[in-house]
C-alpha atoms as one frame of an Amber mdcrd trajectory, in Angstrom:
protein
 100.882 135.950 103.199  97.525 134.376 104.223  95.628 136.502 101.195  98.443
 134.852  98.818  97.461 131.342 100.167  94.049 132.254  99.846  94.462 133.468
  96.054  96.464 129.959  95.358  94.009 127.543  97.175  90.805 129.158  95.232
  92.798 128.963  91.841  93.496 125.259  92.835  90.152 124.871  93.347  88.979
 126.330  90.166  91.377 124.343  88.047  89.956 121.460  89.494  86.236 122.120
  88.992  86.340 121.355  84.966  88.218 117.452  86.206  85.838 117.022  88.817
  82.422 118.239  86.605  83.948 115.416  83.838  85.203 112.958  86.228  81.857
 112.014  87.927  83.205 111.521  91.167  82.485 108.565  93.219  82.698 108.011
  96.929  83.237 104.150  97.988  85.890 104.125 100.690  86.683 105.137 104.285
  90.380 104.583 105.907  91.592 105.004 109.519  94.851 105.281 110.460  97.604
 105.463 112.974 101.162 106.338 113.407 103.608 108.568 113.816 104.717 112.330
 112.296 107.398 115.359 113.748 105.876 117.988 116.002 106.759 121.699 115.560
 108.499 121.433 119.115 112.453 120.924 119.197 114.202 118.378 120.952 116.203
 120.184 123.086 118.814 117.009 123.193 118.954 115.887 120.125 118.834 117.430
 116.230 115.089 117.745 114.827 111.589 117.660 116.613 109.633 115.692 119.056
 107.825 112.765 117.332 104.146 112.327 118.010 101.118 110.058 117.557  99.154
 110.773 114.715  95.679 109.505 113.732  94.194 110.436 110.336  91.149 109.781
 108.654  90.099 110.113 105.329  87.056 109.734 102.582  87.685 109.353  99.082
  86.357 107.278  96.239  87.581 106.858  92.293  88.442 109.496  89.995  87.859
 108.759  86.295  89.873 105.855  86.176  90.470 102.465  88.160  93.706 103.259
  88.298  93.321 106.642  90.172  91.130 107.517  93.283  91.081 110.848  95.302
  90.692 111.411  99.151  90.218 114.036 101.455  92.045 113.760 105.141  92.295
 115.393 108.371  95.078 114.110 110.822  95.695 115.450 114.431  99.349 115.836
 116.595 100.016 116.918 119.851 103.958 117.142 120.959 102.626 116.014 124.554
 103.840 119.111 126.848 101.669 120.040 130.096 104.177 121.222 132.315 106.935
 123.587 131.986 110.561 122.862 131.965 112.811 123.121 135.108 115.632 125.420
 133.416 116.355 129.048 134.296 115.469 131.779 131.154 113.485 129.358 129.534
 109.809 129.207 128.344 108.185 126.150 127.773 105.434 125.638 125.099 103.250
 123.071 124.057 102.144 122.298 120.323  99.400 120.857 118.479  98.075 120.666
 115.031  95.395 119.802 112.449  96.800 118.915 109.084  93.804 119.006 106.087
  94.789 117.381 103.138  93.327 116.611  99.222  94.923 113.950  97.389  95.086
 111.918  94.452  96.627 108.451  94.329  97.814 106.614  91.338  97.816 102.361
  91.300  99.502 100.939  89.062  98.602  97.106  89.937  95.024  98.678  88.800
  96.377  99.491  85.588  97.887  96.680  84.867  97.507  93.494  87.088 101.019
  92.131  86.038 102.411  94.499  88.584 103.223  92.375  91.626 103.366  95.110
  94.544 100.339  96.541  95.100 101.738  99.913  95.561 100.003 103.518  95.233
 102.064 106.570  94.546 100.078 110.250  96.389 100.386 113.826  95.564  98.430
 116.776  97.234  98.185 119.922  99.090  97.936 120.181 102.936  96.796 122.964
 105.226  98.515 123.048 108.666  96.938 124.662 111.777  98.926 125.185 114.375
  98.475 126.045 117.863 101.385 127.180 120.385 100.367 127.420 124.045 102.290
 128.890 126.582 103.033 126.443 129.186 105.069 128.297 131.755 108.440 130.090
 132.670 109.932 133.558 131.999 113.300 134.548 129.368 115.940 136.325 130.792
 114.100 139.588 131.588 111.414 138.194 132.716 108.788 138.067 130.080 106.083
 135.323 130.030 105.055 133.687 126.976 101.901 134.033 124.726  99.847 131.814
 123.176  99.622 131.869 119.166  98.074 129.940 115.912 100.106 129.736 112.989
  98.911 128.444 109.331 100.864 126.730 107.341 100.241 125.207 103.589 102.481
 122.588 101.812 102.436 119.931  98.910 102.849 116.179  99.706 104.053 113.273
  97.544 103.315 109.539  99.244 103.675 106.052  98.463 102.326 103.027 100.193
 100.934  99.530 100.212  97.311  98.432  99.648  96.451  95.124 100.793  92.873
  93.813 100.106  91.656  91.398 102.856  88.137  91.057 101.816  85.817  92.186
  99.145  85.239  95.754 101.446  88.339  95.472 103.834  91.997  97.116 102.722
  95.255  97.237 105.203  97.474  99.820 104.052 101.072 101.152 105.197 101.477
 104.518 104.175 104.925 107.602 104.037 103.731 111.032 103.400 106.525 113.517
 102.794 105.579 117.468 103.092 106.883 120.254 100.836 106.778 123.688 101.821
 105.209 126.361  99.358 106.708 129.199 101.274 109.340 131.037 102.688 108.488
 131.649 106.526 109.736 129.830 109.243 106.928 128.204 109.841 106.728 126.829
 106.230 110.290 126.080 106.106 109.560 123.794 109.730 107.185 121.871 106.537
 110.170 120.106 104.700 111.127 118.142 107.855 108.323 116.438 108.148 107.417
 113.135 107.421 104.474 110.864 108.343 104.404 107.402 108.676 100.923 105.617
 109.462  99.157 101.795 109.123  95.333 101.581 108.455  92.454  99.822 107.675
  89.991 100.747 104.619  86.389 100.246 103.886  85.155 100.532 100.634  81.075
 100.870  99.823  79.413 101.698  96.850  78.334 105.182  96.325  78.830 108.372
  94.238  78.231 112.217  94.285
């Protein structure tokens, strides 16, 4: 399984090197943000997953176009676990995770200023690192837990709202949906997911 992601993330990044070589990249912006996204730990009283706070931040600049910019991310969660539940035949873990993401964004008030909601549609891929640690307790025969790292990759589609403040300031709300690209658990636990975050942007002049 990891060789196969291996194999499709270099292809990616070949097909992109012929785009990128004519595009002339440019890199004019900064954003922070903060919100909210699903752990990868149940909630053991209700359907889903514990929610947790998650801050992202990401470079990016324009592609060939106005109307469509690229960015690079890396957001952190943590399901907030340090001490181990007080149930009989149960072990308690904690989570946390480093989601890595490439994007491109589409604007269509750039493309045509008529438009009256400065939206901006995403799509991307996203690597997922996560880390299980044993927290404490035994199961039913007694067996303590182990500590793990798990890799996950998935495509994304977004949408959100671009707000220009100032000639370098941008507030932005942003919904990132995950799609899993395979069939383990673990990439299955993908399509659940949903981030929702609010930042601010800084945009520069620049290019690589």
């Amino acid at each position: 399984m990891t060789t196969r992601r291996l194999m499709y993330g270099l292809a990616c990044v070949i097909a992109f090197l012929p785009v990128a070589s004519y595009a002339q990249l440019d890199l004019s912006s900064v954003t922070l943000r903060a919100g909210a996204i699903p752990s990868q730990t149940p909630n053991y009283f209700e359907p889903g997953y514990i929610w947790s706070f998650y801050p992202e931040v990401e470079v990016g600049g324009h592609l060939f176009a106005p109307y469509l910019n690229w960015g690079v991310t890396w957001g952190y969660w943590s399901d907030g676990i340090d001490q181990p539940k007080p149930w009989a035949d149960f072990i308690t873990y904690a989570r946390t995770g480093h989601i890595l993401s490439a994007r491109m964004r589409f604007s269509p008030q750039a493309l045509d200023a008529h438009i009256p909601l400065p939206i901006t549609f995403s799509v991307g891929i996203a690597e997922h690192l996560i880390k299980t640690i044993y927290v404490g307790g035994t199961d039913f025969v007694g067996k303590r837990g182990a500590n793990s790292i798990d890799q996950a990759v998935s495509g994304l589609l977004g949408i959100g709202f671009s707000i220009p403040v100032s000639t370098h300031l941008i507030l932005e709300a942003q919904a990132v949906q995950y799609i899993p690209l395979g069939g383990q658990p673990i990439d299955r636990v993908q399509s659940n997911r949903r981030s929702w975050t609010l930042g601010v942007g800084y945009t520069f002049q620049g290019s690589i």
